[in-house]
Short mmCIF file of C-alpha atoms in Angstrom, two decimals:
data_model
loop_
_atom_site.label_atom_id
_atom_site.label_comp_id
_atom_site.label_asym_id
_atom_site.label_seq_id
_atom_site.Cartn_x
_atom_site.Cartn_y
_atom_site.Cartn_z
CA UNK A 758 0.00 0.00 0.00
CA UNK A 759 2.77 2.44 0.93
CA UNK A 760 4.81 1.85 -2.26
CA UNK A 761 1.69 1.98 -4.42
CA UNK A 762 0.66 5.32 -2.88
CA UNK A 763 4.18 6.66 -3.29
CA UNK A 764 4.30 5.76 -6.99
CA UNK A 765 0.89 7.33 -7.62
CA UNK A 766 2.03 10.44 -5.79
CA UNK A 767 5.18 10.65 -7.90
CA UNK A 768 3.11 10.39 -11.09
CA UNK A 769 0.83 13.24 -10.01
CA UNK A 770 3.81 15.15 -8.67
CA UNK A 771 5.55 14.82 -12.03
CA UNK A 772 2.62 16.57 -13.72
CA UNK A 773 2.63 19.26 -11.00
CA UNK A 774 6.37 19.66 -11.54
CA UNK A 775 5.93 20.22 -15.29
CA UNK A 776 3.39 22.96 -14.63
CA UNK A 777 5.41 24.49 -11.79
CA UNK A 778 8.53 24.67 -13.96
CA UNK A 779 6.52 26.60 -16.57
CA UNK A 780 5.35 29.02 -13.89
CA UNK A 781 8.84 29.47 -12.47
CA UNK A 782 10.45 29.88 -15.89
CA UNK A 783 8.33 32.95 -16.63
CA UNK A 784 8.61 34.27 -13.06
CA UNK A 785 12.40 33.97 -13.06
CA UNK A 786 12.69 36.37 -16.01
CA UNK A 787 9.68 38.72 -15.74
CA UNK A 788 9.08 38.53 -11.97
CA UNK A 789 5.30 38.05 -12.14
CA UNK A 790 2.93 35.11 -11.81
CA UNK A 791 1.45 34.18 -15.18
CA UNK A 792 -2.09 33.24 -14.15
CA UNK A 793 -3.03 32.72 -17.81
CA UNK A 794 -0.83 29.61 -17.77
CA UNK A 795 -3.72 27.44 -16.57
CA UNK A 796 -5.80 28.35 -19.63
CA UNK A 797 -2.88 27.44 -21.90
CA UNK A 798 -2.75 24.03 -20.21
CA UNK A 799 -6.51 23.63 -20.64
CA UNK A 800 -6.32 24.41 -24.36
CA UNK A 801 -3.40 21.98 -24.71
CA UNK A 802 -5.61 19.27 -23.21
CA UNK A 803 -8.39 20.07 -25.67
CA UNK A 804 -5.92 19.99 -28.57
CA UNK A 805 -4.64 16.55 -27.54
CA UNK A 806 -8.18 15.26 -27.07
CA UNK A 807 -9.40 16.39 -30.50
CA UNK A 808 -6.29 15.11 -32.28
CA UNK A 809 -6.94 11.67 -30.74
CA UNK A 810 -10.70 11.49 -31.15
CA UNK A 811 -11.61 13.59 -34.17
CA UNK A 812 -8.53 13.01 -36.31
CA UNK A 813 -7.75 9.48 -35.13
CA UNK A 814 -4.04 10.14 -34.70
CA UNK A 815 -1.79 8.17 -32.30
CA UNK A 816 -0.85 9.47 -28.87
CA UNK A 817 2.60 10.81 -29.78
CA UNK A 818 1.04 12.94 -32.57
CA UNK A 819 -1.53 14.29 -30.08
CA UNK A 820 1.20 15.14 -27.57
CA UNK A 821 3.32 16.78 -30.27
CA UNK A 822 0.35 18.82 -31.52
CA UNK A 823 -0.48 19.91 -27.97
CA UNK A 824 3.15 20.96 -27.41
CA UNK A 825 3.32 23.01 -30.62
CA UNK A 826 -0.15 24.52 -30.22
CA UNK A 827 0.38 25.49 -26.58
CA UNK A 828 3.83 26.92 -27.32
CA UNK A 829 2.42 29.13 -30.10
CA UNK A 830 -0.50 30.20 -27.91
CA UNK A 831 1.83 31.09 -25.01
CA UNK A 832 4.03 33.08 -27.40
CA UNK A 833 0.98 34.95 -28.73
CA UNK A 834 -0.16 35.55 -25.15
CA UNK A 835 3.12 37.32 -24.39
CA UNK A 836 3.06 39.42 -27.56
CA UNK A 837 -0.57 40.51 -27.13
CA UNK A 838 -0.96 40.83 -23.36
CA UNK A 839 2.49 41.54 -21.94
CA UNK A 840 4.90 43.03 -24.48
CA UNK A 841 3.28 46.48 -24.49
CA UNK A 842 3.44 46.51 -20.69
CA UNK A 843 7.13 45.64 -20.85
CA UNK A 844 7.83 48.51 -23.22
CA UNK A 845 6.14 50.89 -20.78
CA UNK A 846 8.05 49.45 -17.79
CA UNK A 847 4.78 48.63 -16.02
CA UNK A 848 4.86 47.11 -12.55
CA UNK A 849 4.27 43.39 -12.01
CA UNK A 850 0.76 44.13 -10.70
CA UNK A 851 -0.40 45.16 -14.19
CA UNK A 852 1.11 42.01 -15.68
CA UNK A 853 -0.90 39.88 -13.25
CA UNK A 854 -4.10 41.79 -13.99
CA UNK A 855 -3.53 41.27 -17.71
CA UNK A 856 -2.82 37.57 -17.08
CA UNK A 857 -6.06 37.10 -15.13
CA UNK A 858 -8.02 38.88 -17.87
CA UNK A 859 -6.46 36.60 -20.48
CA UNK A 860 -7.33 33.52 -18.42
CA UNK A 861 -10.97 34.58 -18.06
CA UNK A 862 -11.18 35.42 -21.78
CA UNK A 863 -9.81 32.05 -22.92
CA UNK A 864 -11.97 30.09 -20.50
CA UNK A 865 -15.16 31.85 -21.62
CA UNK A 866 -14.11 31.50 -25.26
CA UNK A 867 -14.12 27.73 -24.75
CA UNK A 868 -17.53 27.92 -23.09
CA UNK A 869 -18.90 29.89 -26.06
CA UNK A 870 -17.39 27.72 -28.81
CA UNK A 871 -16.99 24.19 -27.44
CA UNK A 872 -19.36 24.16 -24.49
CA UNK A 873 -19.18 23.11 -20.86
CA UNK A 874 -19.23 19.34 -21.35
CA UNK A 875 -16.66 17.06 -19.76
CA UNK A 876 -14.66 14.93 -22.20
CA UNK A 877 -12.80 11.73 -21.34
CA UNK A 878 -9.66 10.76 -23.24
CA UNK A 879 -9.89 7.41 -25.05
CA UNK A 880 -7.96 4.59 -23.42
CA UNK A 881 -4.87 4.99 -25.58
CA UNK A 882 -2.83 3.63 -22.69
CA UNK A 883 -4.31 0.40 -21.40
CA UNK A 884 -5.72 0.39 -17.90
CA UNK A 885 -3.75 -2.75 -17.09
CA UNK A 886 -1.11 -2.50 -14.41
CA UNK A 887 2.55 -3.44 -14.41
CA UNK A 888 3.97 -5.55 -11.59
CA UNK A 889 7.20 -3.88 -10.49
CA UNK A 890 8.93 -5.36 -7.44
CA UNK A 891 5.61 -6.64 -6.16
CA UNK A 892 3.94 -3.25 -6.62
CA UNK A 893 1.08 -2.63 -9.03
CA UNK A 894 2.03 0.31 -11.25
CA UNK A 895 -0.44 1.77 -13.74
CA UNK A 896 0.90 2.19 -17.27
CA UNK A 897 -0.42 5.76 -17.37
CA UNK A 898 1.39 6.60 -14.13
CA UNK A 899 4.61 5.04 -15.40
CA UNK A 900 4.33 6.90 -18.69
CA UNK A 901 3.68 10.19 -16.85
CA UNK A 902 6.73 9.70 -14.60
CA UNK A 903 9.05 8.85 -17.49
CA UNK A 904 7.79 11.54 -19.86
CA UNK A 905 7.84 14.24 -17.16
CA UNK A 906 11.39 13.28 -16.17
CA UNK A 907 12.61 13.39 -19.77
CA UNK A 908 10.96 16.77 -20.42
CA UNK A 909 12.36 18.34 -17.26
CA UNK A 910 15.84 16.92 -17.87
CA UNK A 911 15.75 18.17 -21.46
CA UNK A 912 14.90 21.68 -20.26
CA UNK A 913 17.65 21.50 -17.64
CA UNK A 914 20.20 20.46 -20.26
CA UNK A 915 19.09 23.28 -22.56
CA UNK A 916 19.41 25.91 -19.83
CA UNK A 917 22.81 24.65 -18.73
CA UNK A 918 24.51 24.00 -22.09
CA UNK A 919 22.96 26.10 -24.86
CA UNK A 920 23.78 29.72 -25.60
CA UNK A 921 20.17 30.83 -25.23
CA UNK A 922 19.81 28.79 -22.06
CA UNK A 923 22.76 30.59 -20.51
CA UNK A 924 21.22 33.90 -21.63
CA UNK A 925 17.94 32.96 -19.89
CA UNK A 926 19.80 32.17 -16.68
CA UNK A 927 21.69 35.45 -16.92
CA UNK A 928 18.48 37.44 -17.49
CA UNK A 929 16.89 35.78 -14.46
CA UNK A 930 19.59 37.43 -12.33
CA UNK A 931 19.68 40.83 -14.03
CA UNK A 932 17.85 41.57 -17.26
CA UNK A 933 19.37 45.01 -17.78
CA UNK A 934 22.96 43.78 -17.46
CA UNK A 935 22.17 40.91 -19.84
CA UNK A 936 20.81 43.38 -22.38
CA UNK A 937 23.92 45.55 -22.06
CA UNK A 938 26.02 42.47 -22.80
CA UNK A 939 24.23 41.88 -26.10
CA UNK A 940 21.25 39.66 -25.20
CA UNK A 941 18.17 40.30 -27.34
CA UNK A 942 15.58 40.53 -24.56
CA UNK A 943 12.52 40.39 -26.82
CA UNK A 944 13.76 37.21 -28.48
CA UNK A 945 14.73 35.72 -25.12
CA UNK A 946 11.34 36.39 -23.52
CA UNK A 947 9.62 34.93 -26.57
CA UNK A 948 11.70 31.78 -26.17
CA UNK A 949 10.84 31.57 -22.47
CA UNK A 950 7.13 31.63 -23.29
CA UNK A 951 7.59 29.06 -26.05
CA UNK A 952 9.32 26.71 -23.59
CA UNK A 953 6.70 27.31 -20.89
CA UNK A 954 3.94 26.71 -23.44
CA UNK A 955 5.52 23.44 -24.56
CA UNK A 956 5.52 22.21 -20.95
CA UNK A 957 1.88 23.35 -20.67
CA UNK A 958 0.96 21.20 -23.68
CA UNK A 959 2.56 18.10 -22.16
CA UNK A 960 0.99 18.58 -18.75
CA UNK A 961 -2.40 19.39 -20.30
CA UNK A 962 -2.51 16.07 -22.15
CA UNK A 963 -1.51 14.14 -19.02
CA UNK A 964 -4.06 15.98 -16.89
CA UNK A 965 -6.76 15.17 -19.45
CA UNK A 966 -5.76 11.51 -19.50
CA UNK A 967 -5.57 11.33 -15.71
CA UNK A 968 -8.85 13.14 -15.09
CA UNK A 969 -11.05 14.73 -17.79
CA UNK A 970 -11.05 17.71 -20.17
CA UNK A 971 -13.32 20.65 -19.31
CA UNK A 972 -13.16 24.47 -19.54
CA UNK A 973 -12.26 25.14 -15.89
CA UNK A 974 -9.57 22.46 -15.64
CA UNK A 975 -6.96 25.22 -15.80
CA UNK A 976 -7.71 26.08 -12.21
CA UNK A 977 -6.08 22.83 -11.13
CA UNK A 978 -2.84 24.62 -11.96
CA UNK A 979 -3.28 26.41 -8.63
CA UNK A 980 -1.59 23.27 -7.33
CA UNK A 981 1.34 23.95 -9.63
CA UNK A 982 1.51 27.49 -8.29
CA UNK A 983 1.59 26.07 -4.75
CA UNK A 984 4.38 23.71 -5.84
CA UNK A 985 6.35 26.61 -7.35
CA UNK A 986 5.97 28.62 -4.13
CA UNK A 987 7.02 25.63 -2.03
CA UNK A 988 10.18 25.20 -4.09
CA UNK A 989 10.79 28.94 -4.36
CA UNK A 990 9.37 31.05 -7.17
CA UNK A 991 11.95 31.46 -9.91
CA UNK A 992 13.89 28.33 -8.92
CA UNK A 993 13.51 25.56 -11.50
CA UNK A 994 15.00 22.82 -9.27
CA UNK A 995 12.72 24.09 -6.52
CA UNK A 996 9.70 23.82 -8.82
CA UNK A 997 10.53 20.17 -9.54
CA UNK A 998 11.03 19.32 -5.86
CA UNK A 999 7.92 21.28 -4.87
CA UNK A 1000 5.78 19.52 -7.48
CA UNK A 1001 6.93 16.04 -6.50
CA UNK A 1002 6.62 16.81 -2.79
CA UNK A 1003 3.11 18.22 -3.15
CA UNK A 1004 1.95 15.30 -5.30
CA UNK A 1005 3.25 12.71 -2.85
CA UNK A 1006 1.89 14.49 0.24
CA UNK A 1007 -1.55 14.97 -1.35
CA UNK A 1008 -1.72 11.32 -2.33
CA UNK A 1009 -0.82 10.14 1.17
CA UNK A 1010 -3.38 12.50 2.71
CA UNK A 1011 -6.05 11.15 0.33
CA UNK A 1012 -5.11 7.51 0.99
CA UNK A 1013 -4.59 7.55 4.75
CA UNK A 1014 -6.82 10.40 5.97
CA UNK A 1015 -9.49 11.60 3.52
CA UNK A 1016 -9.61 12.81 -0.05
CA UNK A 1017 -12.08 15.49 1.08
CA UNK A 1018 -9.35 17.45 2.88
CA UNK A 1019 -6.71 17.10 0.15
CA UNK A 1020 -7.17 20.66 -1.12
CA UNK A 1021 -7.47 22.00 2.42
CA UNK A 1022 -4.13 20.39 3.20
CA UNK A 1023 -2.46 21.85 0.09
CA UNK A 1024 -3.51 25.43 0.72
CA UNK A 1025 -2.82 25.14 4.46
CA UNK A 1026 0.68 23.93 3.59
CA UNK A 1027 1.11 26.99 1.39
CA UNK A 1028 0.07 29.38 4.17
CA UNK A 1029 2.32 27.73 6.75
CA UNK A 1030 5.30 27.71 4.39
CA UNK A 1031 4.86 31.38 3.53
CA UNK A 1032 4.84 32.20 7.23
CA UNK A 1033 7.92 30.12 8.01
CA UNK A 1034 9.91 30.27 4.74
CA UNK A 1035 8.59 33.11 2.54
CA UNK A 1036 11.15 32.42 -0.20
CA UNK A 1037 10.40 28.68 -0.34
CA UNK A 1038 12.81 25.77 -0.09
CA UNK A 1039 15.22 26.88 -2.83
CA UNK A 1040 14.25 30.52 -3.39
CA UNK A 1041 16.68 33.32 -2.75
CA UNK A 1042 15.93 36.47 -0.86
CA UNK A 1043 17.66 39.33 -2.61
CA UNK A 1044 17.89 42.68 -0.90
CA UNK A 1045 18.39 45.61 -3.22
CA UNK A 1046 21.10 47.96 -2.01
CA UNK A 1047 21.65 51.52 -3.17
#
């Protein structure tokens, strides 16, 4: 029972980690919480669902389409909702207001065009379980763990070894100094949103397969925001650890106490952590000196 619960928690935590990394990637550069990210994830789930059901394509094509579609949508979101604010040097409050407006717009657009029905993904991954070391492991959970790990490792490698990845890390410390040293900030921010959107597409498909697809499913990304805060906003390793930790803790609370208090536990954990460790587990507190 313990190992089974742990594996399930890691699978859910892997999805949380993907979403939390997308949140933290944007926050690390622009220093605001992109609340429209949940709607991008929701639309990625719809894209994967329709590719599978209406076009009859295999799962990897649906995932690829969701990645590309969500990346383009996230890029357009930045250009339409945020770039003009950047040019005017607006405060982070206006970015968050614009993000919330975008989220509400996209959610209601789905209501108006697709409707409010719940859609279940077809069983592209069999419901049979794998027996691993005496533990029953669902194929969907195993696939989610492996795919999430590969995606996060790929992003880590890109940020550590590529020229643009190094530029993103430099901009996360000081955007103005990076620009002085020749970094094209507009191109860099566009790339950040493309990467965050790609992660949104992956996590949207997995969320749809794990649960269902519906217009308000983007609000489940509040859990990813909690995970990002736990790890430390702006810290990508912290986002991964926070996502896995939150997924495992929620699963154990549901299994051993009650699933009814799972959300209560998550938000209570957030409040307690902000009181005790405002910068999270891996976040850095930077004091500006004049």
